[in-house]
Coordinates of C-alpha atoms in Angstrom, one line a residue:
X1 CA 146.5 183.1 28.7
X2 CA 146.9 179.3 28.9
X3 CA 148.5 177.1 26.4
X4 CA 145.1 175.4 25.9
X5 CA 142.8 178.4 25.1
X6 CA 145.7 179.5 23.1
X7 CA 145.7 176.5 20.5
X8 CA 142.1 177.0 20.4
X9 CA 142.2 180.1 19.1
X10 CA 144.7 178.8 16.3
X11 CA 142.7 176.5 15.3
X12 CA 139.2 178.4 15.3
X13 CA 141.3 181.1 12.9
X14 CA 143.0 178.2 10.7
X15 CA 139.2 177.1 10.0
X16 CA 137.4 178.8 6.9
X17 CA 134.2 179.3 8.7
X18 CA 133.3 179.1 12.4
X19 CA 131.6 176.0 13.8
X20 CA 127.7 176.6 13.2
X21 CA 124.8 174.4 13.5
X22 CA 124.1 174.9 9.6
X23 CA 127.8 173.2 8.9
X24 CA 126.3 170.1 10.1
X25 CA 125.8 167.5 7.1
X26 CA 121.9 167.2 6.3
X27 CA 121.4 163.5 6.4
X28 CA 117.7 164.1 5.6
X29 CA 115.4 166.3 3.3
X30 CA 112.3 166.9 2.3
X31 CA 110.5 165.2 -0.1
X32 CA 112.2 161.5 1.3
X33 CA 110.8 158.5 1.8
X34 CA 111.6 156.8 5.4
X35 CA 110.5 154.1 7.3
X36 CA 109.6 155.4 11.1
X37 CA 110.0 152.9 14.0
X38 CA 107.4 153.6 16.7
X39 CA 106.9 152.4 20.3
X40 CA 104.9 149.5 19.2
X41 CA 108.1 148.2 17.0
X42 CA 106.7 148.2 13.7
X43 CA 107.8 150.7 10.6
X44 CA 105.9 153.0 9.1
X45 CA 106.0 154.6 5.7
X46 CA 106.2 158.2 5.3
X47 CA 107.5 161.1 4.2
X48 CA 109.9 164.1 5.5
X49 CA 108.2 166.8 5.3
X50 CA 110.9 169.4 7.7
X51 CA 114.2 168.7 9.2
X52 CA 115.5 170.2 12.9
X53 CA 119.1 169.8 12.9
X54 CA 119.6 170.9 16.1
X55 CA 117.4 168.3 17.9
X56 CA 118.5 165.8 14.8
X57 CA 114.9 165.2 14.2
X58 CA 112.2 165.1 11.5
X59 CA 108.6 165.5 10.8
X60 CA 107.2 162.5 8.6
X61 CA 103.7 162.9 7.1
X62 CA 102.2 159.7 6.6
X63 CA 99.5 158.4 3.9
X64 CA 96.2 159.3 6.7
X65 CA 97.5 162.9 6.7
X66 CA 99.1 162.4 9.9
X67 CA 102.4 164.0 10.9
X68 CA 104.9 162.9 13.9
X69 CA 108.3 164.2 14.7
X70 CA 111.1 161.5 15.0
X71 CA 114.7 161.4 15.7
X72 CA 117.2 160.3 13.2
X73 CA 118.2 157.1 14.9
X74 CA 114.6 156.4 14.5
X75 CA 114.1 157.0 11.0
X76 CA 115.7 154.7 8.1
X77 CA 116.0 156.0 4.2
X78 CA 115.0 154.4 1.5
X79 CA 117.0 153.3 -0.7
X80 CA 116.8 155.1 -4.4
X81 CA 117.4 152.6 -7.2
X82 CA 119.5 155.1 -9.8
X83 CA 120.2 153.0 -12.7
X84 CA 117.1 151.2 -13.8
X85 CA 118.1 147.9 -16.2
X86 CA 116.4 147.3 -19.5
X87 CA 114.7 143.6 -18.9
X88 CA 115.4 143.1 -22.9
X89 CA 118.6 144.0 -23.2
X90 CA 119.9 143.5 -19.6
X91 CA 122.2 146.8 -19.9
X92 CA 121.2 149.8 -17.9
X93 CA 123.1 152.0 -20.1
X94 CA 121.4 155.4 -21.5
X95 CA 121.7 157.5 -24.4
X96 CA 119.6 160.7 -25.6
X97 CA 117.3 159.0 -27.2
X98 CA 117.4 155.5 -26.0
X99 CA 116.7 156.2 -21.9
X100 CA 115.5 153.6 -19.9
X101 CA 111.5 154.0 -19.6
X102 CA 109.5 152.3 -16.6
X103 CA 106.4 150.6 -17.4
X104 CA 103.8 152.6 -14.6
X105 CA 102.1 149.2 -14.2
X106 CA 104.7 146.5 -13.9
X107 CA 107.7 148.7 -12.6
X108 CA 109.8 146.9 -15.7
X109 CA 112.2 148.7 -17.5
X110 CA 112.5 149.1 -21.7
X111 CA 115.2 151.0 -23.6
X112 CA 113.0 153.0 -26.2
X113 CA 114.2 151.0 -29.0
X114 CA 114.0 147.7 -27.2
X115 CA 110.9 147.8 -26.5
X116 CA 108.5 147.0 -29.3
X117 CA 106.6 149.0 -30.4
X118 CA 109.2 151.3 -29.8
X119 CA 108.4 154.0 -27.0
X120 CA 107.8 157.6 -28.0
X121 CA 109.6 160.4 -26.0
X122 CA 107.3 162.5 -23.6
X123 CA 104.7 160.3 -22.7
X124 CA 103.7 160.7 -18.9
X125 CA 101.7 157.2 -18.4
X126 CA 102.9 154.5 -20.1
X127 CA 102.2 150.4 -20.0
X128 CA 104.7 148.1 -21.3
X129 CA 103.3 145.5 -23.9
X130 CA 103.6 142.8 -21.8
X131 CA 100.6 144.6 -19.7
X132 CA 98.9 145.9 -22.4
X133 CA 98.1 142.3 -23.9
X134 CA 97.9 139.7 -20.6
X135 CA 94.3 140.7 -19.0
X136 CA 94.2 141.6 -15.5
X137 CA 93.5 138.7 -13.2
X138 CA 89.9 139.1 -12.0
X139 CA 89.7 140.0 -8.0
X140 CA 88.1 136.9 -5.7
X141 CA 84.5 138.2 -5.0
X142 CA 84.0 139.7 -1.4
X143 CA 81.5 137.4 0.7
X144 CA 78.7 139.4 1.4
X145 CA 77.7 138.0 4.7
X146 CA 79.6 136.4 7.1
X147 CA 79.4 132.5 7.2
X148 CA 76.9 130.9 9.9
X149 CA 78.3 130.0 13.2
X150 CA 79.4 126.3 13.9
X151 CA 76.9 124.2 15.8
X152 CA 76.5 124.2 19.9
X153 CA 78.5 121.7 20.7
X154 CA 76.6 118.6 21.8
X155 CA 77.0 115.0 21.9
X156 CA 73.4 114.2 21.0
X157 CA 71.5 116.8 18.9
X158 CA 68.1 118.0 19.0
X159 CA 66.8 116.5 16.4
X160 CA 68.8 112.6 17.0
X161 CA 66.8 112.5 20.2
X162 CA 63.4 113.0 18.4
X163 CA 63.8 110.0 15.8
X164 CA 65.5 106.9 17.4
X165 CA 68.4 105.3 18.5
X166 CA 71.5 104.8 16.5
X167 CA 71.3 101.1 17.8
X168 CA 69.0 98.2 18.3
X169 CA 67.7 98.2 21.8
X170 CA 66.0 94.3 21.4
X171 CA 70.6 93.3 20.4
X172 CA 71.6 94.3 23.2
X173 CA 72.5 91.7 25.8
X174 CA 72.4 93.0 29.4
X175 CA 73.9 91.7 32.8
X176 CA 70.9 90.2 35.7
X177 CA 70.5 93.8 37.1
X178 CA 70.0 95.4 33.6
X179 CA 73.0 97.8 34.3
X180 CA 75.4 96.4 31.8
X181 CA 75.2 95.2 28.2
X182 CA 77.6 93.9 26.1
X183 CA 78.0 96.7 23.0
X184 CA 78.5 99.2 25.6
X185 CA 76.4 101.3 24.1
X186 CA 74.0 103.7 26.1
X187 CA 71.6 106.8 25.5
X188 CA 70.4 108.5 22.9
X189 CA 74.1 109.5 21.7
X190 CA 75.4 105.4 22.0
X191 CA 78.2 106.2 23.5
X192 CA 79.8 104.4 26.6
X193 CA 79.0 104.9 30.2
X194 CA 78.9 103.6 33.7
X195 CA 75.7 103.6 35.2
X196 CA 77.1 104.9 38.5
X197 CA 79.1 107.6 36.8
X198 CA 76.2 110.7 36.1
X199 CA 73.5 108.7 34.4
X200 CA 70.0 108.3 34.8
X201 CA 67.5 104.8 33.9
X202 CA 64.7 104.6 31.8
X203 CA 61.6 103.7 34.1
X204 CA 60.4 102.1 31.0
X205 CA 63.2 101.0 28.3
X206 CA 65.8 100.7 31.5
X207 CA 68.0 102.4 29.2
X208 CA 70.8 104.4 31.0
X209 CA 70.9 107.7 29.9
X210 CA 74.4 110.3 30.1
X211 CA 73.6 113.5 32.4
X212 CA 74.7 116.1 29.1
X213 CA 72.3 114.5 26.7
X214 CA 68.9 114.7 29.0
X215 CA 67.4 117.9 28.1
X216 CA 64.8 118.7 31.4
X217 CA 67.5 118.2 34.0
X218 CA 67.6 121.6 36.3
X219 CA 69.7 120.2 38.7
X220 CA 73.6 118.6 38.8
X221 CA 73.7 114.8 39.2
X222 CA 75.6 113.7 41.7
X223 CA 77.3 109.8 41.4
X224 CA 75.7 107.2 41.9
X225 CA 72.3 108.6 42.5
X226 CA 69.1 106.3 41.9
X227 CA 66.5 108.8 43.3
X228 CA 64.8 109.8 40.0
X229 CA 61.8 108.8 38.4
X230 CA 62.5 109.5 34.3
X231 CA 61.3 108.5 31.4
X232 CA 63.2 109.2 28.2
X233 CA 61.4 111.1 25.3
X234 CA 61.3 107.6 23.0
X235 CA 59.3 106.3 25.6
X236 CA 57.0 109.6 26.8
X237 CA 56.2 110.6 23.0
X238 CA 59.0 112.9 22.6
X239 CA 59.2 114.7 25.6
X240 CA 61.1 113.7 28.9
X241 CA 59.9 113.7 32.0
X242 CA 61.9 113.4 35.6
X243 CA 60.6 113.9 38.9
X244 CA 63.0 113.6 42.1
X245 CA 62.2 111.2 44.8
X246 CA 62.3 112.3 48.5
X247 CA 65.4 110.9 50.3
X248 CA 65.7 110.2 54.1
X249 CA 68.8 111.2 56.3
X250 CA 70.5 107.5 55.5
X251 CA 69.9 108.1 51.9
X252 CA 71.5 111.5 52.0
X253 CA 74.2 110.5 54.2
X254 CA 74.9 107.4 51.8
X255 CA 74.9 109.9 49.0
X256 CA 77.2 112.0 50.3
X257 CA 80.3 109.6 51.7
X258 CA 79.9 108.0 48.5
X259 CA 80.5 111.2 46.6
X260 CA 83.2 111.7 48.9
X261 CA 85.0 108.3 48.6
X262 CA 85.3 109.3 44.8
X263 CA 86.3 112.5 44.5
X264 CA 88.4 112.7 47.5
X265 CA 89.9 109.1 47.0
X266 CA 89.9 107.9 50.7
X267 CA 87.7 105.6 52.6
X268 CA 87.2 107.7 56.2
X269 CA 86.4 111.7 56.2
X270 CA 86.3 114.1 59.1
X271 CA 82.7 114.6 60.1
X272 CA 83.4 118.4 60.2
X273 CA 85.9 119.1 57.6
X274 CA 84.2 116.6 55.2
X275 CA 81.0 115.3 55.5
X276 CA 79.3 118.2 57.0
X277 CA 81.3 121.1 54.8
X278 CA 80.5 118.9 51.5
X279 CA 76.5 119.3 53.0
X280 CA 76.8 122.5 53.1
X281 CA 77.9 123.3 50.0
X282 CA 75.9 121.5 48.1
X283 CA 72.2 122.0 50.5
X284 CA 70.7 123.9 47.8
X285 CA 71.0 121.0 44.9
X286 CA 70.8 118.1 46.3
X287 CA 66.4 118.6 46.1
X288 CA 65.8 116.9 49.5
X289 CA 62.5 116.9 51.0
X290 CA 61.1 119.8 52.9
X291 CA 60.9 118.1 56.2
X292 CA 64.9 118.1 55.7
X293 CA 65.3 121.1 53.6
X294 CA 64.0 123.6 56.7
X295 CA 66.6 122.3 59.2
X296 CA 68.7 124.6 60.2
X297 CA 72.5 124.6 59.4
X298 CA 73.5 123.7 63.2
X299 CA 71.4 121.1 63.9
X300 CA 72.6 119.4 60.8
X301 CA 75.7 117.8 62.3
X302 CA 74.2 116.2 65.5
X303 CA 71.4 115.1 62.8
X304 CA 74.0 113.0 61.2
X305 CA 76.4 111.8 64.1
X306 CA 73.0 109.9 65.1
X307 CA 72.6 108.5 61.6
X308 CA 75.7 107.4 61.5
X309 CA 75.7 105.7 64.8
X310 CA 72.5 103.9 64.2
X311 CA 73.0 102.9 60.5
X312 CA 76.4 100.6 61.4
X313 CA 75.3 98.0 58.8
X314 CA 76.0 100.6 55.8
X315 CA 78.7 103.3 57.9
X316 CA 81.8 102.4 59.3
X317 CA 83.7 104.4 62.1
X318 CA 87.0 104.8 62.3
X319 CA 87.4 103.7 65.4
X320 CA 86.9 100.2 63.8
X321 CA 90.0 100.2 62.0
X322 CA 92.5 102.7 64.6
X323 CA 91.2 105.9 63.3
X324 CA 89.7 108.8 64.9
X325 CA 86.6 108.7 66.2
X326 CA 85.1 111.3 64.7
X327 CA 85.9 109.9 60.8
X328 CA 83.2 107.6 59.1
X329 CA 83.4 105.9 56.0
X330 CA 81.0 103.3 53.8
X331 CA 81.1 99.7 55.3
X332 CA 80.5 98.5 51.7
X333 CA 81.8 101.0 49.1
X334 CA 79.3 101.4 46.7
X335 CA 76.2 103.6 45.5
X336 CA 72.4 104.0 47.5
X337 CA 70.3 101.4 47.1
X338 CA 67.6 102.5 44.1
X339 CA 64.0 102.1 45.3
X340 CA 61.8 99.8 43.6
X341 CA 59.2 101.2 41.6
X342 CA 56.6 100.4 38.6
X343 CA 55.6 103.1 35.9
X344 CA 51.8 102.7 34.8
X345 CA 51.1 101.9 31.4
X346 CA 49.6 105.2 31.1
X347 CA 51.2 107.1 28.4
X348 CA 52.5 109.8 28.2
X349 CA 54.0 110.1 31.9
X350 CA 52.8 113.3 34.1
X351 CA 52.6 114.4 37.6
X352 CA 48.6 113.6 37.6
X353 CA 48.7 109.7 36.2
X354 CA 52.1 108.9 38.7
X355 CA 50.5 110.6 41.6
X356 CA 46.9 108.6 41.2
X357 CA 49.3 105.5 40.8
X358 CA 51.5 105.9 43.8
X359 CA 48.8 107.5 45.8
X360 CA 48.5 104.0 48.1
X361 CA 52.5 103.9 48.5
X362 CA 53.4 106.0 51.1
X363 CA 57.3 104.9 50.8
X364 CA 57.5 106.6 47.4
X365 CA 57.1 110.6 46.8
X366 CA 58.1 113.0 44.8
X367 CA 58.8 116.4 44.7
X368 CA 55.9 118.4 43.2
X369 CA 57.4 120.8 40.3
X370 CA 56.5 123.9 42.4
X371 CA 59.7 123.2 44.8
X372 CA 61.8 122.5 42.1
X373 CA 61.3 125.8 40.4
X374 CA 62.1 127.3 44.2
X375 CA 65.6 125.4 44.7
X376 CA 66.8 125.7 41.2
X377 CA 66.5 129.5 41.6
X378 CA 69.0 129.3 44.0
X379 CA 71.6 127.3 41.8
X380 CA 72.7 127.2 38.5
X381 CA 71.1 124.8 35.7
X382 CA 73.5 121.6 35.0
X383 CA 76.6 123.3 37.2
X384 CA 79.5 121.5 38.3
X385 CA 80.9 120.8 41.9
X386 CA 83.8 122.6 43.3
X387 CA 85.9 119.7 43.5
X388 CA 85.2 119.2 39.3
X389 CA 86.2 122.7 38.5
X390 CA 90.1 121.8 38.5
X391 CA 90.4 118.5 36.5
X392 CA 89.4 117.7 33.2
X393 CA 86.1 116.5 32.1
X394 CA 87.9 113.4 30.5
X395 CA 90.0 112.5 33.5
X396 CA 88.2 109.6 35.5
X397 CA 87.7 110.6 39.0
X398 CA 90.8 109.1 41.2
X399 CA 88.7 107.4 44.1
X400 CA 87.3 105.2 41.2
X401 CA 89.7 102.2 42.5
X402 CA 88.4 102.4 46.0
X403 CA 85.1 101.4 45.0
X404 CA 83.7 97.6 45.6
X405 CA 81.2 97.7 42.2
X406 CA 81.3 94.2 40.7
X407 CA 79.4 94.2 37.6
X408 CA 77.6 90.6 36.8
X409 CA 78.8 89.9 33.4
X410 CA 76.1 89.5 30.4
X411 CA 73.7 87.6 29.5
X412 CA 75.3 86.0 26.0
X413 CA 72.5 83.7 24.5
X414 CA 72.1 80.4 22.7
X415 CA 73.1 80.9 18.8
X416 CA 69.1 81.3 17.4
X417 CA 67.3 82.1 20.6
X418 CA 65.7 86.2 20.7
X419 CA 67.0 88.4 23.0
X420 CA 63.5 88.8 24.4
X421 CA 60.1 86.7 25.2
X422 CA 62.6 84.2 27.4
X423 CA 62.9 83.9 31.2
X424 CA 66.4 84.3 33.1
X425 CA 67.3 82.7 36.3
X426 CA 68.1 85.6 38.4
X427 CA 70.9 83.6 40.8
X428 CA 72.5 81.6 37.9
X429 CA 72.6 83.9 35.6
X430 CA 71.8 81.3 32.5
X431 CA 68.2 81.5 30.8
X432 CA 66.1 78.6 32.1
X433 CA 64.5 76.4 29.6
X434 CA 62.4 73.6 29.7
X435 CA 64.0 70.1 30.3
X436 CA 63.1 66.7 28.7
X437 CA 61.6 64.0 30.9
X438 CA 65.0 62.0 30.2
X439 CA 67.0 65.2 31.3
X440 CA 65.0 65.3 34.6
X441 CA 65.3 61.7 35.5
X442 CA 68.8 61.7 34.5
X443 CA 68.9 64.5 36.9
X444 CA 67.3 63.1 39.4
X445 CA 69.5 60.1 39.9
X446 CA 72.6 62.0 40.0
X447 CA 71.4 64.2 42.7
X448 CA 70.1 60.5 44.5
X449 CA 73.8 59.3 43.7
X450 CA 75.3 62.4 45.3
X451 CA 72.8 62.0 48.3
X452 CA 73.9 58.2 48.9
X453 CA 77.6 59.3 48.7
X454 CA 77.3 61.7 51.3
X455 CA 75.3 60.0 54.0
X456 CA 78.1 56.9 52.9
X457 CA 80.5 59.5 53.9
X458 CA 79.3 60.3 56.7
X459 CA 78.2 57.3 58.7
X460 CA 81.9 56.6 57.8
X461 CA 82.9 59.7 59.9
X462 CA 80.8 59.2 62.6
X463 CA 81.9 55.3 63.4
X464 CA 85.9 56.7 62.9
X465 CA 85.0 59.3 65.9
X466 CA 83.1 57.0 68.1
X467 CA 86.1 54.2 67.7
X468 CA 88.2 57.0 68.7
X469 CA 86.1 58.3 71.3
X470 CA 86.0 54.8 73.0
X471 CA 90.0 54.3 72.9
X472 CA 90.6 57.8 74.0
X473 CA 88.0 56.5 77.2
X474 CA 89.7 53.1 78.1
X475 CA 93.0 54.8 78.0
X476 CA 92.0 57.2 80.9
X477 CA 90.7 54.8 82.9
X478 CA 93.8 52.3 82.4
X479 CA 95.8 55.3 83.9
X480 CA 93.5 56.3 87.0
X481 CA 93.1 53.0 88.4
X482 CA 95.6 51.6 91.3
X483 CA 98.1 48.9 89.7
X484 CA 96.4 45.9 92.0
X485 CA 92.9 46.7 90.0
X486 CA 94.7 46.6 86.8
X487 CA 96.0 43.1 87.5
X488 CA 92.7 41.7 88.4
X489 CA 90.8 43.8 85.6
X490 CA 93.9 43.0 83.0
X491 CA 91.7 41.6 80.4
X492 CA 89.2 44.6 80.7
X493 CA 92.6 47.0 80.4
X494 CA 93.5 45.0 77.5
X495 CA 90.4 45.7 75.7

């Protein structure tokens, strides 16, 4: 036998009892209180109900009658408070008949014959007198319905939009094209705005009007595009009306590169990867005409090279400035030109009184209803472009600084004078009024002074050329002619 087995079996006979698996110290039993950690990490209360000492785990019962076996390292005892302290007395010392007693409601310890009255032995539920006189503290009421849900939210509401404005529209003071006023205050929400940037004009009020606050739009507006015909609900008896106007291929093609120059921030785009993909895309909601909405998607891009090349007062080619060939840009960066148009006086606005109005005016149509309902089924109401989906609706385009928009400034007013029932000089930009008869004279003979001064001026001019003119001549001919002629022609040299 080896030395090693040998000292084992010393040992094994020096011990009182052989090793077992019931020698092993019971660091749990039943009846207490652990906290459990589960897989989610949080602890929960329960109680052991069996110990396994040979796996070194327990079964907890919890409070829904529910029973799990943990492990020990899982489990964590409670600690059991054995000396309670009288709250009176502050001593947690006990004698046979004066044990500490726990009030059942408060958890606060009395001595028997601290407490006053003093507290009989055997009594299974007891309340301190501290409980007994302070009245329970009345529970908050449970709501019996949940609370209604917060508003839409909407920069105009419903019911603004009915009424009226929440400014004066005779104090506003607006630039020569009626595009700008001088509050800055637009649509029914009076909010700011730039008239190129999503917004549509009254065709009565020529107020502008934000995209989010008309309510029969079916269709995204693109920038800077004039081809509507709306009338706000102030001026159509509460309801709005909008009709789209047909476009040609220069209109659509103007549309389009401007759209581009914005959102893309560069002046020249690849006809292909550009122009003719940004078409595509957007076909369905730009409401063109039929005559252009039935072409086909591969004819579309010859369609346009020829618009382009015939249309070289609004497009510019790359060529022009050592680009490719193939990239085109806007000649003058700024939106379509908005076609002129007069509403009748016909209220309120429908597609009956505007087509018996426009029926002599073959340069202005607009797309019947019917063909609206058929496009918008095939896009979604007030959706946003592809190339909006990643920035924020707050964050200003970035080809914003390649535009060429030059606002005329307002109209600002003599001090007294209405903002209406006045004619405005269209090129000066100053109202017009009527002169004195000592104002025109006066007027009069400056512009007679300035007259005289400038034919003085220039009959001066034209005798300082011809004396030059003449000595410019006799100088030339001094030099051609043969030195014997001079001598005999001196005196006409001299001259």
């Amino acid at each position: 036998m080896s030395g090693t087995s040998r000292r084992r079996d010393q040992r094994d006979a020096e011990s009182p009892t052989a090793p077992d698996s019931t020698t092993r110290d019971r660091v749990f039993c039943c009846g207490d209180e652990v906290l459990v950690q589960r897989k989610d990490g949080n602890f929960y209360l329960g109680t052991v109900v069996e110990v396994n000492l040979v796996q070194e785990k327990c079964l907890v019962k919890f409070d829904d009658n529910t029973d799990h076996w943990s492990a020990f390292k899982h489990l964590a005892k409670l600690n059991k408070v054995d000396n309670v302290m009288c709250v009176i007395c502050k001593k947690s010392q006990t004698k046979k008949d004066n044990e500490v007693v726990v009030c059942d409601r408060c958890s606060r310890g009395y001595h028997q014959l601290c407490h006053q009255p003093i507290i009989e032995v055997g009594v299974d539920c007891w309340e301190c007198q501290r409980c007994q006189t302070t009245p329970p503290k009345p529970l908050r009421a449970m709501r019996k319905q949940a609370p209604a849900p917060p508003p839409p939210l909407s920069v105009v509401p419903q019911e603004q939009t009915k009424n009226k404005l929440p400014y004066d529209m005779d104090n506003l003071v607006w630039d020569t094209h009626h595009r700008v006023n001088s509050d800055n205050k637009y649509c029914y929400c009076g909010l700011p705005g730039d008239w190129y940037m999503k917004m549509l004009q009254c065709g009565r009020c020529k107020q502008w009007f934000h995209e989010h606050c008309i309510r029969c739009l079916h269709y995204p507006l693109y920038l800077g595009d004039p081809f509507y015909v709306f009338v706000c609900n102030l001026c159509n008896n509460g309801k709005e009306f909008i009709r789209r106007l047909e476009m040609k291929w220069v209109d659509l093609m103007h549309l389009v590169l401007f759209n581009l120059t914005v959102y893309k921030a560069k002046k020249f785009h690849e006809i292909d990867a550009d122009i003719l993909q940004y078409v595509n895309n957007n076909w369905n909601t730009l409401q063109l005409p039929p005559k252009i909405q039935n072409v086909n998607s591969e004819d579309r891009k010859s369609i346009l090279l020829s618009v382009l090349a015939n249309n070289l007062s609004r497009f510019k080619c790359g060529e022009e400035v050592k680009q490719k060939r193939t990239c085109w840009g806007l000649r003058v960066r700024i939106p379509p030109y908005a076609p002129n148009f007069s509403l009748p006086k016909v209220r309120p606005i429908n597609d009956a009184v505007l087509k018996d109005s426009w029926m002599q005016q073959n340069r202005l149509k607009f797309l019947p209803p019917s063909l609206s309902v058929l496009v918008s089924s095939k896009c979604e109401v007030n959706s946003t472009p592809e190339h909006l989906t990643a920035r924020s609706p707050t964050e200003p385009p970035p080809g914003i600084k390649l535009l060429q928009i030059q606002d005329c400034p307002p109209v600002f007013l003599p001090k007294g004078l209405p903002a209406t029932g006045h004619k405005v000089c269209i090129k000066s930009s100053f109202p017009c009024f009527p002169e004195s008869r000592e104002q025109i004279q006066r007027r009069i003979r400056a512009q007679g002074l300035k007259f005289q001064r400038i034919r003085h001026f220039r009959a001066q001019k034209a005798r300082k050329l011809l004396k030059n003119a003449i000595a410019t001549t006799s100088q030339k001919i001094c030099q051609e002619l043969p030195l014997t002629h001079l001598l005999t022609c001196g005196s006409y040299c001299i001259f």
